[in-house]
Short mmCIF file of C-alpha atoms and ligand atoms in Angstrom, two decimals:
data_model
loop_
_atom_site.label_atom_id
_atom_site.label_comp_id
_atom_site.label_asym_id
_atom_site.label_seq_id
_atom_site.Cartn_x
_atom_site.Cartn_y
_atom_site.Cartn_z
CA MET A 1 13.12 -31.78 -58.49
CA SER A 2 16.53 -33.06 -59.39
CA LEU A 3 19.64 -30.93 -59.32
CA ILE A 4 21.76 -33.76 -60.62
CA GLY A 5 22.11 -34.43 -64.33
CA LYS A 6 21.01 -37.70 -65.98
CA GLY A 7 23.58 -40.45 -65.66
CA GLN A 8 25.57 -38.55 -63.02
CA SER A 9 26.18 -40.39 -59.80
CA LEU A 10 27.22 -39.15 -56.41
CA PRO A 11 28.83 -41.01 -53.54
CA PHE A 12 26.26 -42.33 -51.08
CA PRO A 13 27.68 -42.59 -47.58
CA SER A 14 25.61 -45.03 -45.56
CA PHE A 15 23.66 -44.53 -42.37
CA ALA A 16 25.90 -45.05 -39.39
CA THR A 17 23.71 -47.32 -37.38
CA THR A 18 20.43 -48.20 -38.99
CA ALA A 19 20.82 -48.88 -42.68
CA LYS A 20 24.37 -49.67 -43.58
CA THR A 21 23.66 -50.59 -47.20
CA THR A 22 20.85 -48.14 -47.92
CA PRO A 23 21.65 -44.90 -49.74
CA MET A 24 21.36 -41.83 -47.58
CA SER A 25 19.13 -38.98 -48.60
CA THR A 26 22.03 -36.67 -49.43
CA THR A 27 21.64 -37.11 -53.15
CA PHE A 28 20.99 -33.57 -54.28
CA GLN A 29 17.62 -34.96 -55.15
CA LEU A 30 14.50 -33.99 -53.27
CA ASP A 31 11.83 -36.62 -53.24
CA THR A 32 8.68 -34.54 -53.24
CA ALA A 33 6.38 -37.48 -53.92
CA THR A 34 3.92 -37.47 -51.09
CA SER A 35 0.84 -39.13 -52.54
CA ARG A 36 -0.27 -42.50 -53.85
CA ALA A 37 -0.72 -40.86 -57.24
CA ASN A 38 3.03 -40.34 -57.39
CA PRO A 39 4.47 -43.14 -55.30
CA THR A 40 8.24 -42.79 -55.55
CA PRO A 41 9.39 -45.23 -52.89
CA ALA A 42 11.36 -43.79 -50.01
CA PRO A 43 14.73 -45.53 -49.66
CA MET A 44 14.02 -46.57 -46.09
CA LYS A 45 11.43 -46.59 -43.35
CA ARG A 46 11.45 -43.51 -41.16
CA LEU A 47 12.01 -43.94 -37.43
CA THR A 48 8.87 -43.53 -35.37
CA VAL A 49 7.99 -41.87 -32.09
CA PRO A 50 7.38 -45.23 -30.35
CA ALA A 51 10.76 -46.47 -31.64
CA ILE A 52 12.44 -43.42 -30.14
CA GLN A 53 10.65 -43.96 -26.84
CA ARG A 54 11.65 -47.65 -26.81
CA ARG A 55 15.32 -46.70 -27.02
CA LYS A 56 15.05 -46.14 -23.27
CA PHE A 57 14.38 -49.52 -21.71
CA GLU A 58 14.22 -50.22 -18.01
CA GLY A 59 15.63 -46.79 -17.30
CA LYS A 60 18.61 -47.13 -19.66
CA THR A 61 19.40 -45.90 -23.16
CA GLU A 62 22.25 -47.96 -24.57
CA GLN A 63 22.83 -45.76 -27.54
CA PRO A 64 22.13 -42.09 -26.81
CA LEU A 65 19.61 -40.37 -29.06
CA VAL A 66 21.09 -37.88 -31.52
CA MET A 67 19.08 -34.76 -32.33
CA LEU A 68 20.07 -31.60 -34.21
CA THR A 69 18.05 -28.63 -35.35
CA ALA A 70 17.24 -28.29 -39.06
CA TYR A 71 15.39 -25.50 -40.79
CA THR A 72 15.81 -26.16 -44.52
CA ALA A 73 15.46 -29.12 -46.87
CA ARG A 74 19.13 -29.26 -47.85
CA GLN A 75 20.27 -28.96 -44.25
CA ALA A 76 17.90 -31.81 -43.36
CA GLN A 77 19.36 -33.96 -46.17
CA LEU A 78 22.84 -33.51 -44.79
CA LEU A 79 21.94 -34.14 -41.15
CA ASP A 80 19.34 -36.87 -41.58
CA PRO A 81 21.71 -39.85 -42.00
CA HIS A 82 23.46 -39.04 -38.75
CA CYS A 83 20.48 -38.25 -36.52
CA ASP A 84 17.58 -40.01 -34.85
CA LEU A 85 15.55 -36.81 -34.55
CA LEU A 86 15.56 -33.50 -36.41
CA LEU A 87 14.15 -30.55 -34.51
CA VAL A 88 12.65 -27.65 -36.41
CA GLY A 89 13.31 -25.38 -33.46
CA ASP A 90 11.82 -21.97 -32.96
CA SER A 91 15.46 -20.95 -32.58
CA LEU A 92 15.06 -20.35 -36.32
CA GLY A 93 13.77 -16.93 -35.26
CA GLN A 94 17.28 -15.89 -34.27
CA VAL A 95 19.28 -18.21 -36.52
CA ILE A 96 17.44 -17.70 -39.82
CA TYR A 97 15.40 -14.53 -39.39
CA GLY A 98 17.71 -12.43 -37.22
CA LEU A 99 15.00 -11.85 -34.62
CA PRO A 100 15.99 -10.88 -31.08
CA SER A 101 14.31 -13.94 -29.52
CA SER A 102 11.97 -16.80 -30.37
CA LEU A 103 8.94 -14.81 -29.19
CA GLN A 104 8.22 -13.33 -32.63
CA VAL A 105 8.22 -16.70 -34.42
CA THR A 106 4.90 -17.54 -36.11
CA LEU A 107 3.01 -20.68 -37.03
CA ASP A 108 3.47 -19.77 -40.71
CA MET A 109 7.25 -19.82 -40.26
CA MET A 110 7.22 -23.14 -38.42
CA CYS A 111 4.93 -24.74 -41.00
CA ALA A 112 7.05 -23.59 -43.95
CA HIS A 113 10.35 -24.72 -42.42
CA GLY A 114 8.84 -27.90 -40.95
CA ALA A 115 7.55 -28.97 -44.38
CA ALA A 116 10.97 -28.29 -45.93
CA VAL A 117 12.72 -30.44 -43.31
CA VAL A 118 10.27 -33.31 -43.77
CA ARG A 119 10.83 -33.14 -47.56
CA GLY A 120 14.57 -33.24 -47.02
CA SER A 121 14.66 -36.26 -44.69
CA TYR A 122 13.84 -39.97 -44.88
CA HIS A 123 15.16 -41.39 -41.67
CA SER A 124 14.81 -39.12 -38.65
CA VAL A 125 11.73 -38.35 -36.62
CA VAL A 126 10.96 -34.70 -37.36
CA VAL A 127 9.75 -32.66 -34.39
CA VAL A 128 8.44 -29.12 -34.91
CA ASP A 129 8.40 -26.48 -32.18
CA MET A 130 5.11 -24.82 -31.28
CA PRO A 131 5.68 -21.06 -31.30
CA PHE A 132 5.09 -18.82 -28.30
CA GLY A 133 1.43 -17.80 -27.99
CA THR A 134 0.03 -20.63 -30.10
CA TYR A 135 -0.65 -23.23 -27.39
CA GLU A 136 -0.56 -21.84 -23.86
CA ALA A 137 -4.07 -20.34 -23.69
CA SER A 138 -6.08 -23.57 -23.77
CA PRO A 139 -5.98 -27.22 -24.87
CA GLN A 140 -8.24 -26.24 -27.78
CA GLN A 141 -5.84 -23.54 -28.96
CA ALA A 142 -2.96 -26.01 -28.65
CA PHE A 143 -4.84 -28.66 -30.62
CA ALA A 144 -5.67 -26.20 -33.43
CA SER A 145 -2.02 -25.14 -33.70
CA ALA A 146 -0.51 -28.61 -33.35
CA SER A 147 -2.89 -30.21 -35.83
CA ARG A 148 -2.13 -27.46 -38.35
CA ILE A 149 1.62 -28.02 -37.90
CA MET A 150 1.24 -31.78 -38.34
CA ALA A 151 -1.06 -31.53 -41.35
CA GLU A 152 0.97 -28.87 -43.18
CA THR A 153 4.43 -30.30 -42.48
CA GLY A 154 4.02 -34.07 -42.21
CA CYS A 155 6.13 -34.02 -39.03
CA ALA A 156 5.78 -36.80 -36.45
CA ALA A 157 5.58 -34.72 -33.27
CA VAL A 158 5.47 -31.23 -31.82
CA LYS A 159 7.54 -29.76 -29.01
CA LEU A 160 6.30 -27.26 -26.46
CA GLU A 161 7.87 -25.53 -23.49
CA GLY A 162 6.76 -25.84 -19.89
CA GLY A 163 6.15 -28.47 -17.23
CA VAL A 164 3.43 -28.57 -14.61
CA ALA A 165 1.64 -25.60 -16.18
CA MET A 166 1.48 -27.36 -19.57
CA ALA A 167 0.51 -30.83 -18.29
CA GLU A 168 -3.18 -30.44 -19.11
CA ILE A 169 -2.34 -29.30 -22.63
CA ILE A 170 0.12 -32.16 -23.20
CA ALA A 171 -2.49 -34.67 -21.97
CA PHE A 172 -5.12 -33.17 -24.32
CA LEU A 173 -2.83 -33.39 -27.35
CA THR A 174 -1.46 -36.87 -26.69
CA ALA A 175 -4.95 -38.26 -26.06
CA ARG A 176 -5.83 -37.00 -29.55
CA GLY A 177 -2.93 -38.63 -31.39
CA ILE A 178 -0.40 -35.83 -31.32
CA PRO A 179 2.96 -36.94 -29.94
CA VAL A 180 4.48 -34.25 -27.73
CA MET A 181 8.09 -33.66 -26.80
CA ALA A 182 8.23 -31.46 -23.70
CA HIS A 183 10.93 -28.92 -22.82
CA VAL A 184 11.85 -27.99 -19.24
CA GLY A 185 14.58 -26.13 -17.37
CA LEU A 186 15.69 -23.09 -19.32
CA THR A 187 12.68 -22.44 -21.54
CA PRO A 188 13.65 -19.66 -23.98
CA GLN A 189 10.06 -18.60 -24.66
CA ALA A 190 9.90 -17.57 -20.99
CA VAL A 191 13.06 -15.45 -21.25
CA ASN A 192 11.25 -12.34 -19.95
CA ALA A 193 9.99 -14.14 -16.87
CA LEU A 194 13.32 -15.89 -16.26
CA GLY A 195 15.33 -12.70 -16.75
CA GLY A 196 17.83 -14.19 -19.21
CA TYR A 197 19.32 -17.35 -20.63
CA GLY A 198 21.45 -18.34 -17.62
CA ALA A 199 21.54 -21.88 -16.25
CA ARG A 200 18.58 -22.85 -14.07
CA GLY A 201 18.21 -24.87 -10.90
CA ARG A 202 20.77 -23.28 -8.61
CA SER A 203 18.25 -22.60 -5.83
CA GLN A 204 16.50 -25.43 -3.98
CA GLN A 205 13.11 -24.04 -5.01
CA GLU A 206 14.05 -24.00 -8.69
CA HIS A 207 15.67 -27.42 -8.41
CA GLU A 208 12.42 -28.88 -7.05
CA LYS A 209 10.35 -27.08 -9.68
CA ILE A 210 12.35 -28.53 -12.58
CA ILE A 211 12.10 -32.05 -11.16
CA ALA A 212 8.34 -31.57 -10.70
CA ASP A 213 8.07 -30.25 -14.28
CA GLY A 214 9.81 -33.34 -15.65
CA GLN A 215 7.56 -35.67 -13.67
CA ALA A 216 4.46 -33.76 -14.76
CA VAL A 217 5.19 -33.90 -18.50
CA GLN A 218 5.86 -37.64 -18.29
CA ALA A 219 2.61 -38.21 -16.40
CA ALA A 220 0.79 -36.12 -19.02
CA GLY A 221 2.00 -38.37 -21.84
CA ALA A 222 5.03 -36.64 -23.38
CA PHE A 223 7.16 -39.19 -25.25
CA ALA A 224 10.44 -37.41 -24.46
CA VAL A 225 11.62 -34.26 -22.74
CA VAL A 226 14.29 -31.71 -23.61
CA ILE A 227 16.18 -30.56 -20.51
CA GLU A 228 17.88 -27.28 -21.32
CA GLY A 229 20.40 -25.21 -19.35
CA VAL A 230 20.20 -26.80 -15.92
CA ILE A 231 22.91 -27.69 -13.42
CA GLU A 232 24.08 -31.23 -14.09
CA PRO A 233 22.72 -32.96 -10.94
CA ILE A 234 19.17 -32.03 -11.97
CA ALA A 235 19.65 -33.47 -15.46
CA ILE A 236 21.05 -36.69 -13.98
CA ALA A 237 18.30 -36.99 -11.37
CA LEU A 238 15.58 -36.46 -13.98
CA THR A 239 17.16 -38.89 -16.43
CA GLN A 240 17.38 -41.54 -13.72
CA SER A 241 13.87 -41.01 -12.45
CA LEU A 242 11.97 -40.71 -15.74
CA GLU A 243 10.92 -43.58 -17.97
CA ILE A 244 10.79 -41.35 -21.05
CA PRO A 245 14.04 -40.32 -22.77
CA THR A 246 15.61 -37.04 -21.73
CA ILE A 247 17.37 -34.98 -24.40
CA GLY A 248 19.98 -32.67 -22.94
CA ILE A 249 21.24 -29.30 -24.11
CA GLY A 250 23.50 -27.62 -21.61
CA ALA A 251 22.53 -30.42 -19.23
CA SER A 252 24.59 -33.64 -18.94
CA ALA A 253 26.19 -36.42 -20.98
CA GLN A 254 24.12 -38.74 -18.74
CA CYS A 255 20.93 -37.66 -20.52
CA ASP A 256 19.38 -40.22 -22.87
CA GLY A 257 20.22 -38.04 -25.85
CA GLN A 258 21.66 -34.68 -26.89
CA VAL A 259 20.51 -31.81 -29.05
CA LEU A 260 22.34 -28.74 -30.33
CA VAL A 261 21.45 -25.90 -32.64
CA THR A 262 23.25 -26.99 -35.81
CA GLU A 263 24.54 -23.53 -36.67
CA ASP A 264 26.06 -23.27 -33.19
CA MET A 265 28.01 -26.49 -33.51
CA LEU A 266 29.07 -25.52 -37.03
CA GLY A 267 30.58 -22.25 -35.80
CA MET A 268 28.19 -19.99 -37.71
CA PHE A 269 28.16 -17.32 -34.99
CA GLU A 270 30.95 -15.57 -33.13
CA ARG A 271 29.42 -16.04 -29.71
CA VAL A 272 28.15 -19.39 -28.56
CA PRO A 273 27.06 -20.51 -25.12
CA ARG A 274 29.43 -22.50 -22.91
CA PHE A 275 27.56 -25.75 -23.53
CA VAL A 276 28.16 -25.66 -27.28
CA LYS A 277 31.08 -27.51 -28.79
CA ARG A 278 32.13 -26.14 -32.19
CA TYR A 279 32.77 -28.95 -34.66
CA GLU A 280 33.50 -26.58 -37.55
CA GLU A 281 34.27 -22.93 -38.28
CA ILE A 282 31.77 -22.48 -41.07
CA ALA A 283 31.50 -18.69 -40.73
CA GLU A 284 35.15 -18.41 -41.73
CA THR A 285 34.63 -20.77 -44.66
CA ILE A 286 31.65 -18.78 -45.97
CA SER A 287 33.28 -15.41 -45.47
CA GLY A 288 36.54 -16.64 -47.05
CA ALA A 289 34.71 -18.00 -50.10
CA ALA A 290 32.77 -14.75 -50.53
CA ALA A 291 35.98 -12.72 -50.30
CA LYS A 292 37.65 -14.90 -52.97
CA TYR A 293 34.61 -14.66 -55.24
CA ALA A 294 34.46 -10.89 -54.87
CA GLU A 295 38.16 -10.60 -55.68
CA GLU A 296 37.82 -12.74 -58.82
CA VAL A 297 34.72 -10.89 -60.05
CA ARG A 298 36.50 -7.55 -59.62
CA ALA A 299 39.58 -8.86 -61.42
CA ARG A 300 37.41 -10.39 -64.22
CA ILE A 301 38.83 -13.84 -63.40
CA PHE A 302 35.36 -15.23 -62.77
CA PRO A 303 33.61 -16.49 -64.85
CA GLY A 304 36.42 -18.35 -66.65
CA VAL A 305 36.15 -20.42 -69.80
CA GLU A 306 34.84 -23.42 -67.83
CA GLN A 307 31.90 -21.42 -66.62
CA THR A 308 30.91 -19.75 -69.92
CA TYR A 309 28.92 -21.10 -72.89
CA GLN A 310 30.55 -20.89 -76.31
CA PRO A 311 28.90 -21.41 -79.72
CA LYS A 312 29.29 -25.07 -80.91
O1 LIG B 401 14.41 -24.00 -30.60
C1 LIG B 401 15.32 -24.82 -30.43
O2 LIG B 401 16.25 -24.95 -31.25
C2 LIG B 401 15.27 -25.65 -29.24
C3 LIG B 401 16.50 -26.43 -28.89
C4 LIG B 401 17.58 -25.53 -28.48
C5 LIG B 401 16.22 -27.48 -27.90
O3 LIG B 401 14.31 -25.67 -28.57
#
């Protein structure tokens, strides 16, 4: 599907670090060719899970890993050139669907949005969240859900929440060829058990639990681990003690990488957590544009001559 007319060209900013001369995927053109019968070549090789894992070498990550959430194809196109990983987070429940938490997110939702993000990206490793209730019951349940996500979306890895309690499930999946990113600390799917979204690890018991969770997911075969909403010393200790990359959110700049919910950093919502830095005020931009449009429609200024078809 091409939204750009024949002969039209668009500026192609280049990838910051990996492919300086290769066009980025932000071309208003979605390459939907996914089979040998229709082999449109991708403009570049996608990063891989082992390549991400190798970015941490002898306990150090020279260039921190960059991850953002993406839920749609166009959003993925825009973020892809700047990221190493795109996360189709179950935060889409709140961000896209207006749900009160991620608990109501379904496999159908994750598969639909995951496939869109894979179609909209060429470069980043796409990781898709496993929704609450689709993996915790048994390794077999987790395998059925993860294999469906991977087959229907074309993503490279799944993410699931939990540490020691999920180790058996992570080991089962990774032994069967499914790369797993783990998620410890503040785990939003456990919001009812945790009692809220506040930072974790302030008590000694919780501190020790989070460290044990990080160690357990590494031992089980996770290729990376998100550390969310923990006091900074825990994030630093885990990053220093683990061989796999840690991806922080509300954690520490010392983590091996960072992730944010894209809409949060774009300023889409009035209220954002303390750990979010707003790089834009997109809500104001959208609301301002809608107000201007409404005014022009009501004043019969829009559509003008440029936007109307006349007989030849
Ligand atoms: O669902 C999500 O977006 C996440 C990130 C916040 C890490 O899990």
